Amino acid sequence: MSALKPTAVPAEPAEPPTSPEALALDPGPRIRPMRSLWLLSVAHSVNHAQAFLLPLIFLKIIDEFKVSVETIAFLAAFGAASSGLVQLSYAQLTRVMSRRRLLGLGGILFGGGFAGQAFAFNFPTFAFLNVVSRIGGSPQHPVGNGLLAEQFVPERRGFAISAHIAGGNVGTVMVAIAGAPVIALWGWRGASLVFGIPAVVIAVAILILMRETGTDRAAARAGGTVRQAFRQIIRDRDLRWLYLTSVLGGGGRGLGVVNLFALLYLTKVLNLGESLSALMYGVLIVFAVPMPLIAGWLSDRVGRKPVIIGVYVGGAAGFAVFVASGSNLLGLWVGIALMGLFSFAESPQLQALLADIAAPSMRDATYAVYFTLAFGVGSLWTALYGLIIDRAGESTGVQIVFVVMAVTFLLAALATFPIRADERARENAAHEATLFEG
């Protein structure tokens, strides 16, 4: 089956009608899923690049504006909370505005705010622009994935959403390599411009070049209010299990959790040395690019559930091997490889499964809830692990953290079993096909 769905147009009075006779006279905009995927992946790459550059900029801000580490921590937490809470609003905003506009206008705010930091004359102006930028980048995950789910058929959806996630991870790897040299060369203000302006450029490209059918938006409007959609989500047992799986899986998610504590374990507990620790950390991070793509390709062929369950079991084994190896270098490398293979692959497949089982009328609402939980609970896992280390001490505490990660992944695998993935996906695919019939 082709990756392209039949061309359709938004079901709004001011836009082209969708009857066969009308389409014969006015076919409307041609939907190009691969163009949408490329635009979203590049935008996601810049999004991640900025997120992982910020800690380096914060270090410079402390010295230049004479603020404390606690102040920077508060700004980082406030920005993350603001961005996370805004995710929920897209359940409503996608009903009144096209995804293309949300992504494009959000991207302009995102890049413009980040670039604007270069002209901050004191900490309050920097903090304001930083939070504005974080909020501007918030549509990337829920709105971007909703658009890809609408444009790609189920047989290619796993790869498409995984490519979107992998694109973001490219930005992470890029900053790991180039972030410090850019700041050293042009300073933190120059780095803000270097990584902010491209976000504006790609946002404008999205507004000009991206097209969408609008079928999900029309279905959402016809399906009732946002409040009714949230009630349906709460009543849907498969969605509840999927959300629980995501919450549990967040305990061992690759970026933001595993990478942070793996580096801490290598440097502070094992004292392996800066060069070897950096090499192991670099190898771990590089896995973040190919593994979502491989898992997405595989899930399109063998199904989402087997891949998700396998990833969780493999990830749990990776955590166990890593922490049980002590200072044995061979064991540590095996643990790094296993964690790299599995810890970066689970979230994209959960997002693809969500697209498979959520009806088009609820797709944006389900993604809004998913990412609100993902960003919110993700920070709670990190806080819990910090508390464990504080109570047990660095050496013992970090080891306990990796044991907890392994347990969360095993529990996430168990929580995946009750999801009626194949049955719901077939029903939903049949329903989606009717939306593209005249």
Short mmCIF file of C-alpha atoms in Angstrom, two decimals:
data_model
loop_
_atom_site.label_atom_id
_atom_site.label_comp_id
_atom_site.label_asym_id
_atom_site.label_seq_id
_atom_site.Cartn_x
_atom_site.Cartn_y
_atom_site.Cartn_z
CA MET A 1 0.00 0.00 0.00
CA SER A 2 1.29 3.47 -0.72
CA ALA A 3 2.35 5.67 2.16
CA LEU A 4 0.18 8.44 0.81
CA LYS A 5 -3.46 8.65 1.72
CA PRO A 6 -5.88 9.76 -0.97
CA THR A 7 -5.91 13.51 -1.34
CA ALA A 8 -8.61 15.13 0.73
CA VAL A 9 -9.44 18.65 1.82
CA PRO A 10 -10.72 20.24 5.03
CA ALA A 11 -14.44 19.99 5.59
CA GLU A 12 -14.98 23.68 6.16
CA PRO A 13 -17.36 25.91 4.20
CA ALA A 14 -14.62 28.30 3.14
CA GLU A 15 -12.45 25.48 1.76
CA PRO A 16 -12.91 23.16 -1.22
CA PRO A 17 -15.73 20.58 -0.84
CA THR A 18 -14.94 16.88 -0.73
CA SER A 19 -17.54 15.34 -3.06
CA PRO A 20 -16.12 13.48 -6.10
CA GLU A 21 -17.82 15.90 -8.49
CA ALA A 22 -16.35 18.94 -6.75
CA LEU A 23 -12.90 17.38 -6.52
CA ALA A 24 -12.94 16.70 -10.23
CA LEU A 25 -13.33 20.45 -10.80
CA ASP A 26 -11.17 21.65 -7.89
CA PRO A 27 -8.84 18.99 -6.40
CA GLY A 28 -7.64 21.35 -3.65
CA PRO A 29 -4.14 21.26 -2.15
CA ARG A 30 -2.04 18.18 -2.82
CA ILE A 31 -1.09 16.47 0.45
CA ARG A 32 2.59 15.45 0.55
CA PRO A 33 3.20 13.36 3.69
CA MET A 34 6.94 13.04 3.13
CA ARG A 35 7.31 16.80 2.82
CA SER A 36 5.40 17.21 6.07
CA LEU A 37 7.63 14.61 7.72
CA TRP A 38 10.83 16.32 6.58
CA LEU A 39 9.65 19.75 7.74
CA LEU A 40 8.54 18.42 11.13
CA SER A 41 11.73 16.39 11.62
CA VAL A 42 13.98 19.37 10.92
CA ALA A 43 11.87 21.55 13.24
CA HIS A 44 12.10 18.85 15.92
CA SER A 45 15.86 18.69 15.49
CA VAL A 46 16.15 22.43 16.19
CA ASN A 47 13.74 22.04 19.12
CA HIS A 48 15.96 19.43 20.77
CA ALA A 49 19.14 21.32 19.92
CA GLN A 50 17.88 24.35 21.81
CA ALA A 51 16.72 22.28 24.77
CA PHE A 52 20.11 20.64 25.20
CA LEU A 53 22.02 23.87 24.55
CA LEU A 54 20.19 25.68 27.34
CA PRO A 55 22.20 24.17 30.24
CA LEU A 56 25.38 25.47 28.62
CA ILE A 57 23.81 28.92 28.22
CA PHE A 58 22.56 28.84 31.81
CA LEU A 59 26.13 28.38 33.04
CA LYS A 60 27.12 31.61 31.28
CA ILE A 61 24.02 33.43 32.54
CA ILE A 62 24.95 32.70 36.15
CA ASP A 63 28.23 34.58 35.71
CA GLU A 64 27.00 37.43 33.51
CA PHE A 65 23.79 38.34 35.34
CA LYS A 66 25.07 37.33 38.80
CA VAL A 67 22.19 34.97 39.61
CA SER A 68 22.26 31.84 41.76
CA VAL A 69 22.04 28.22 40.69
CA GLU A 70 18.71 28.05 42.55
CA THR A 71 17.34 30.89 40.39
CA ILE A 72 18.37 29.09 37.21
CA ALA A 73 16.82 25.86 38.50
CA PHE A 74 13.56 27.70 39.16
CA LEU A 75 13.60 29.20 35.65
CA ALA A 76 14.23 25.78 34.10
CA ALA A 77 11.43 24.20 36.13
CA PHE A 78 9.00 27.03 35.37
CA GLY A 79 9.76 26.87 31.64
CA ALA A 80 9.31 23.10 31.58
CA ALA A 81 6.05 23.32 33.53
CA SER A 82 4.71 26.08 31.28
CA SER A 83 5.55 24.11 28.15
CA GLY A 84 4.09 20.93 29.60
CA LEU A 85 0.80 22.41 30.78
CA VAL A 86 0.22 24.15 27.44
CA GLN A 87 0.19 20.72 25.78
CA LEU A 88 -3.32 20.13 27.10
CA SER A 89 -4.67 23.24 25.36
CA TYR A 90 -4.09 21.75 21.90
CA ALA A 91 -7.10 19.53 22.36
CA GLN A 92 -9.15 22.73 21.89
CA LEU A 93 -6.84 24.83 19.72
CA THR A 94 -6.63 22.17 16.98
CA ARG A 95 -10.41 22.48 16.58
CA VAL A 96 -10.27 26.19 15.76
CA MET A 97 -6.92 26.47 13.99
CA SER A 98 -5.12 24.24 11.50
CA ARG A 99 -2.16 22.22 12.74
CA ARG A 100 -0.01 23.91 10.10
CA ARG A 101 -0.69 27.34 11.61
CA LEU A 102 -0.17 26.14 15.17
CA LEU A 103 3.17 24.61 14.24
CA GLY A 104 4.27 27.55 12.10
CA LEU A 105 3.27 30.34 14.46
CA GLY A 106 4.54 28.37 17.46
CA GLY A 107 7.86 27.84 15.68
CA ILE A 108 8.22 31.57 15.00
CA LEU A 109 7.59 32.28 18.69
CA PHE A 110 9.96 29.47 19.65
CA GLY A 111 12.85 30.58 17.44
CA GLY A 112 12.22 34.28 17.89
CA GLY A 113 12.21 33.98 21.68
CA PHE A 114 15.42 31.95 21.67
CA ALA A 115 17.19 34.33 19.30
CA GLY A 116 15.83 37.27 21.29
CA GLN A 117 17.76 36.05 24.33
CA ALA A 118 20.86 37.40 22.60
CA PHE A 119 19.58 40.94 23.20
CA ALA A 120 18.58 40.47 26.85
CA PHE A 121 20.00 43.29 28.97
CA ASN A 122 19.22 41.70 32.35
CA PHE A 123 18.02 38.42 33.85
CA PRO A 124 14.26 39.23 33.90
CA THR A 125 14.26 39.96 30.14
CA PHE A 126 16.26 36.79 29.49
CA ALA A 127 13.87 34.73 31.65
CA PHE A 128 10.79 36.16 29.92
CA LEU A 129 12.14 35.39 26.43
CA ASN A 130 13.24 31.94 27.54
CA VAL A 131 9.78 31.00 28.82
CA VAL A 132 8.13 32.46 25.70
CA SER A 133 10.43 30.31 23.58
CA ARG A 134 9.61 27.17 25.58
CA ILE A 135 5.88 27.78 25.16
CA GLY A 136 6.35 28.43 21.43
CA GLY A 137 7.97 25.03 21.02
CA SER A 138 5.15 23.18 22.77
CA PRO A 139 3.08 22.24 19.66
CA GLN A 140 5.94 20.15 18.25
CA HIS A 141 5.01 16.84 19.88
CA PRO A 142 1.20 16.68 20.19
CA VAL A 143 0.29 18.71 17.09
CA GLY A 144 3.13 17.37 14.93
CA ASN A 145 2.33 13.74 15.71
CA GLY A 146 -1.38 14.36 15.13
CA LEU A 147 -0.63 15.72 11.67
CA LEU A 148 1.60 12.75 10.77
CA ALA A 149 -1.04 10.29 12.04
CA GLU A 150 -3.60 11.95 9.76
CA GLN A 151 -1.38 11.92 6.66
CA PHE A 152 0.30 8.49 6.87
CA VAL A 153 -1.52 5.19 6.50
CA PRO A 154 -1.22 2.79 9.47
CA GLU A 155 1.28 0.62 7.58
CA ARG A 156 3.76 3.53 7.48
CA ARG A 157 2.74 5.40 10.61
CA GLY A 158 5.25 3.75 12.93
CA PHE A 159 8.16 4.75 10.73
CA ALA A 160 6.82 8.29 10.21
CA ILE A 161 6.36 9.06 13.90
CA SER A 162 9.69 7.40 14.72
CA ALA A 163 11.44 9.51 12.06
CA HIS A 164 9.92 12.60 13.65
CA ILE A 165 11.34 11.56 17.04
CA ALA A 166 14.71 10.57 15.54
CA GLY A 167 14.89 13.98 13.87
CA GLY A 168 14.68 15.58 17.30
CA ASN A 169 17.41 13.29 18.57
CA VAL A 170 19.68 14.43 15.72
CA GLY A 171 19.55 17.88 17.31
CA THR A 172 20.58 16.37 20.64
CA VAL A 173 23.61 14.68 19.09
CA MET A 174 24.47 17.86 17.16
CA VAL A 175 24.56 19.96 20.33
CA ALA A 176 26.61 17.31 22.14
CA ILE A 177 29.23 17.77 19.41
CA ALA A 178 28.95 21.44 18.47
CA GLY A 179 27.24 23.21 21.38
CA ALA A 180 30.29 24.00 23.52
CA PRO A 181 32.48 25.03 20.54
CA VAL A 182 29.79 27.41 19.25
CA ILE A 183 29.51 29.09 22.65
CA ALA A 184 33.30 29.25 22.93
CA LEU A 185 33.53 30.86 19.49
CA TRP A 186 30.60 33.31 19.55
CA GLY A 187 29.51 33.42 23.18
CA TRP A 188 26.09 32.50 24.54
CA ARG A 189 24.45 35.42 22.74
CA GLY A 190 25.84 34.31 19.40
CA ALA A 191 24.79 30.72 20.11
CA SER A 192 21.25 31.94 20.82
CA LEU A 193 21.17 33.48 17.34
CA VAL A 194 22.78 30.47 15.66
CA PHE A 195 20.17 28.09 17.07
CA GLY A 196 17.22 30.49 17.17
CA ILE A 197 17.13 31.86 13.63
CA PRO A 198 16.92 28.40 11.94
CA ALA A 199 13.80 27.68 14.02
CA VAL A 200 12.13 30.78 12.57
CA VAL A 201 13.18 29.82 9.02
CA ILE A 202 11.75 26.30 9.29
CA ALA A 203 8.56 27.67 10.88
CA VAL A 204 8.03 29.98 7.90
CA ALA A 205 8.69 27.02 5.59
CA ILE A 206 5.99 25.05 7.41
CA LEU A 207 3.48 27.88 6.90
CA ILE A 208 4.31 28.14 3.19
CA LEU A 209 4.99 24.55 2.12
CA MET A 210 2.96 22.27 4.40
CA ARG A 211 -0.56 21.14 3.48
CA GLU A 212 -3.11 19.16 5.48
CA THR A 213 -6.48 17.57 4.85
CA GLY A 214 -8.33 18.85 7.90
CA THR A 215 -10.33 15.62 8.22
CA ASP A 216 -9.36 15.16 11.88
CA ARG A 217 -10.44 18.70 12.70
CA ALA A 218 -13.78 18.22 10.97
CA ALA A 219 -14.27 14.88 12.76
CA ALA A 220 -13.42 16.45 16.13
CA ARG A 221 -15.95 19.24 15.63
CA ALA A 222 -18.63 16.77 14.58
CA GLY A 223 -17.79 14.44 17.47
CA GLY A 224 -18.73 16.80 20.30
CA THR A 225 -17.00 19.15 22.69
CA VAL A 226 -13.49 18.87 24.11
CA ARG A 227 -15.00 18.02 27.49
CA GLN A 228 -16.85 15.11 25.88
CA ALA A 229 -13.61 13.98 24.24
CA PHE A 230 -11.84 13.95 27.61
CA ARG A 231 -14.70 11.95 29.10
CA GLN A 232 -14.34 9.41 26.29
CA ILE A 233 -10.63 9.17 26.97
CA ILE A 234 -11.24 8.49 30.66
CA ARG A 235 -13.77 5.76 29.81
CA ASP A 236 -11.52 4.09 27.20
CA ARG A 237 -9.78 1.15 28.88
CA ASP A 238 -7.18 0.78 26.11
CA LEU A 239 -6.17 4.42 26.36
CA ARG A 240 -5.95 4.15 30.14
CA TRP A 241 -3.59 1.18 29.84
CA LEU A 242 -1.54 3.00 27.20
CA TYR A 243 -1.19 6.09 29.39
CA LEU A 244 -0.16 3.91 32.34
CA THR A 245 2.42 2.20 30.13
CA SER A 246 3.83 5.58 29.14
CA VAL A 247 3.98 6.79 32.74
CA LEU A 248 5.81 3.64 33.84
CA GLY A 249 8.09 3.69 30.80
CA GLY A 250 9.03 7.26 31.66
CA GLY A 251 11.05 5.87 34.54
CA GLY A 252 13.66 4.55 32.10
CA ARG A 253 13.20 6.80 29.07
CA GLY A 254 16.41 7.39 27.11
CA LEU A 255 16.77 11.15 26.84
CA GLY A 256 16.30 13.16 30.00
CA VAL A 257 16.47 10.20 32.37
CA VAL A 258 18.83 7.39 31.34
CA ASN A 259 21.45 9.63 29.75
CA LEU A 260 21.57 11.86 32.85
CA PHE A 261 22.02 9.07 35.40
CA ALA A 262 24.31 6.97 33.20
CA LEU A 263 26.76 9.85 33.01
CA LEU A 264 26.44 10.43 36.75
CA TYR A 265 27.14 6.75 37.44
CA LEU A 266 30.18 6.63 35.17
CA THR A 267 31.78 9.83 36.45
CA LYS A 268 30.76 10.15 40.11
CA VAL A 269 30.35 6.54 41.20
CA LEU A 270 32.81 4.57 39.08
CA ASN A 271 35.25 7.47 38.54
CA LEU A 272 36.20 6.12 35.13
CA GLY A 273 37.84 9.30 33.97
CA GLU A 274 36.57 12.11 31.79
CA SER A 275 37.63 10.77 28.39
CA LEU A 276 36.29 7.22 28.84
CA SER A 277 33.07 8.45 30.44
CA ALA A 278 32.54 10.93 27.60
CA LEU A 279 33.14 8.17 25.03
CA MET A 280 30.60 5.83 26.66
CA TYR A 281 28.11 8.66 27.03
CA GLY A 282 28.58 9.65 23.39
CA VAL A 283 27.99 6.09 22.19
CA LEU A 284 24.82 5.90 24.29
CA ILE A 285 23.46 9.17 22.85
CA VAL A 286 24.21 8.21 19.24
CA PHE A 287 21.81 5.25 19.57
CA ALA A 288 19.00 7.82 19.97
CA VAL A 289 18.98 8.46 16.21
CA PRO A 290 18.83 5.03 14.50
CA MET A 291 16.92 3.02 17.10
CA PRO A 292 13.55 4.82 16.83
CA LEU A 293 13.75 4.40 13.04
CA ILE A 294 14.54 0.69 13.27
CA ALA A 295 11.82 0.09 15.86
CA GLY A 296 9.30 2.07 13.79
CA TRP A 297 10.11 0.10 10.64
CA LEU A 298 9.77 -3.14 12.60
CA SER A 299 6.50 -2.17 14.27
CA ASP A 300 4.94 -1.41 10.88
CA ARG A 301 5.62 -5.03 9.94
CA VAL A 302 5.15 -7.14 13.06
CA GLY A 303 2.82 -4.88 15.07
CA ARG A 304 3.24 -2.28 17.78
CA LYS A 305 2.66 -4.46 20.87
CA PRO A 306 5.36 -7.07 20.24
CA VAL A 307 7.94 -4.35 19.58
CA ILE A 308 6.92 -2.29 22.62
CA ILE A 309 6.99 -5.30 24.96
CA GLY A 310 10.32 -6.48 23.53
CA VAL A 311 11.83 -3.01 23.94
CA TYR A 312 10.79 -2.82 27.60
CA VAL A 313 12.18 -6.27 28.40
CA GLY A 314 15.41 -5.53 26.54
CA GLY A 315 15.75 -2.16 28.26
CA ALA A 316 15.26 -3.73 31.69
CA ALA A 317 18.03 -6.22 30.87
CA GLY A 318 20.27 -3.33 29.80
CA PHE A 319 19.78 -1.49 33.10
CA ALA A 320 20.48 -4.66 35.07
CA VAL A 321 23.66 -5.49 33.14
CA PHE A 322 24.94 -1.91 33.37
CA VAL A 323 24.61 -1.60 37.13
CA ALA A 324 25.61 -5.21 37.88
CA SER A 325 28.88 -4.90 35.95
CA GLY A 326 30.52 -2.69 38.52
CA SER A 327 33.78 -1.39 37.06
CA ASN A 328 34.10 -4.25 34.55
CA LEU A 329 34.58 -2.42 31.24
CA LEU A 330 33.24 -5.22 29.04
CA GLY A 331 30.07 -5.47 31.12
CA LEU A 332 29.64 -1.69 31.07
CA TRP A 333 29.97 -1.58 27.28
CA VAL A 334 27.39 -4.37 26.96
CA GLY A 335 25.08 -2.42 29.28
CA ILE A 336 25.62 0.79 27.27
CA ALA A 337 24.81 -1.07 24.05
CA LEU A 338 21.65 -2.65 25.48
CA MET A 339 20.43 0.64 26.96
CA GLY A 340 21.13 2.37 23.65
CA LEU A 341 19.30 -0.29 21.68
CA PHE A 342 16.15 -0.24 23.78
CA SER A 343 15.70 2.86 25.98
CA PHE A 344 15.25 5.26 23.05
CA ALA A 345 12.80 3.12 21.09
CA GLU A 346 9.74 2.73 23.31
CA SER A 347 8.16 6.19 23.30
CA PRO A 348 7.81 6.58 19.49
CA GLN A 349 6.06 3.23 19.25
CA LEU A 350 3.65 4.14 22.03
CA GLN A 351 2.85 7.33 20.13
CA ALA A 352 2.26 5.34 16.94
CA LEU A 353 0.03 2.90 18.83
CA LEU A 354 -1.93 5.85 20.19
CA ALA A 355 -2.49 7.07 16.63
CA ASP A 356 -3.66 3.57 15.65
CA ILE A 357 -6.29 3.17 18.35
CA ALA A 358 -7.54 6.76 18.80
CA ALA A 359 -10.41 7.78 16.53
CA PRO A 360 -9.70 10.84 14.33
CA SER A 361 -12.27 12.82 16.31
CA MET A 362 -10.23 12.24 19.49
CA ARG A 363 -6.70 12.12 18.10
CA ASP A 364 -5.61 15.62 19.10
CA ALA A 365 -7.18 15.30 22.55
CA THR A 366 -5.48 11.95 23.18
CA TYR A 367 -2.09 13.33 22.14
CA ALA A 368 -2.63 16.40 24.32
CA VAL A 369 -3.22 14.18 27.35
CA TYR A 370 -0.35 11.85 26.43
CA PHE A 371 2.27 14.59 26.25
CA THR A 372 0.94 16.45 29.28
CA LEU A 373 1.49 13.25 31.25
CA ALA A 374 4.82 12.51 29.55
CA PHE A 375 6.34 15.89 30.33
CA GLY A 376 4.80 16.15 33.78
CA VAL A 377 5.57 12.63 35.00
CA GLY A 378 9.00 12.67 33.37
CA SER A 379 10.06 15.46 35.69
CA LEU A 380 8.60 13.58 38.67
CA TRP A 381 10.70 10.49 37.91
CA THR A 382 13.83 12.65 37.86
CA ALA A 383 12.83 14.27 41.14
CA LEU A 384 12.19 10.83 42.72
CA TYR A 385 15.59 9.58 41.60
CA GLY A 386 17.22 12.68 43.02
CA LEU A 387 15.51 12.01 46.34
CA ILE A 388 16.73 8.40 46.34
CA ILE A 389 20.31 9.51 45.73
CA ASP A 390 20.02 12.18 48.42
CA ARG A 391 18.81 9.63 50.99
CA ALA A 392 21.05 6.69 50.05
CA GLY A 393 24.17 8.56 48.95
CA GLU A 394 25.63 8.78 45.45
CA SER A 395 27.27 5.36 45.23
CA THR A 396 24.35 3.29 46.53
CA GLY A 397 21.64 5.68 45.38
CA VAL A 398 22.53 5.66 41.68
CA GLN A 399 22.64 1.86 41.70
CA ILE A 400 19.18 1.78 43.28
CA VAL A 401 17.98 4.19 40.59
CA PHE A 402 18.98 1.79 37.80
CA VAL A 403 17.25 -1.08 39.60
CA VAL A 404 14.09 1.05 39.79
CA MET A 405 14.44 1.81 36.06
CA ALA A 406 14.55 -1.90 35.31
CA VAL A 407 11.45 -2.49 37.44
CA THR A 408 9.52 0.35 35.75
CA PHE A 409 10.32 -1.09 32.32
CA LEU A 410 9.12 -4.56 33.34
CA LEU A 411 5.92 -3.08 34.77
CA ALA A 412 5.44 -1.09 31.56
CA ALA A 413 5.75 -4.31 29.55
CA LEU A 414 3.05 -5.91 31.71
CA ALA A 415 0.79 -2.86 31.32
CA THR A 416 1.04 -3.18 27.54
CA PHE A 417 -0.52 -6.66 27.42
CA PRO A 418 -4.16 -5.62 28.10
CA ILE A 419 -4.19 -3.08 25.23
CA ARG A 420 -6.32 -4.44 22.36
CA ALA A 421 -3.92 -3.02 19.80
CA ASP A 422 -4.70 -5.07 16.69
CA GLU A 423 -8.48 -5.09 17.15
CA ARG A 424 -8.67 -1.36 17.77
CA ALA A 425 -6.25 -0.57 14.95
CA ARG A 426 -8.37 -2.54 12.43
CA GLU A 427 -11.56 -0.84 13.56
CA ASN A 428 -9.96 2.58 13.44
CA ALA A 429 -8.38 2.02 10.01
CA ALA A 430 -11.76 1.04 8.60
CA HIS A 431 -13.33 4.14 10.13
CA GLU A 432 -10.55 6.40 8.80
CA ALA A 433 -11.00 5.04 5.29
CA THR A 434 -14.61 6.26 5.27
CA LEU A 435 -13.43 9.82 5.98
CA PHE A 436 -11.65 9.91 2.63
CA GLU A 437 -14.62 8.67 0.61
CA GLY A 438 -16.71 11.22 -1.20
#
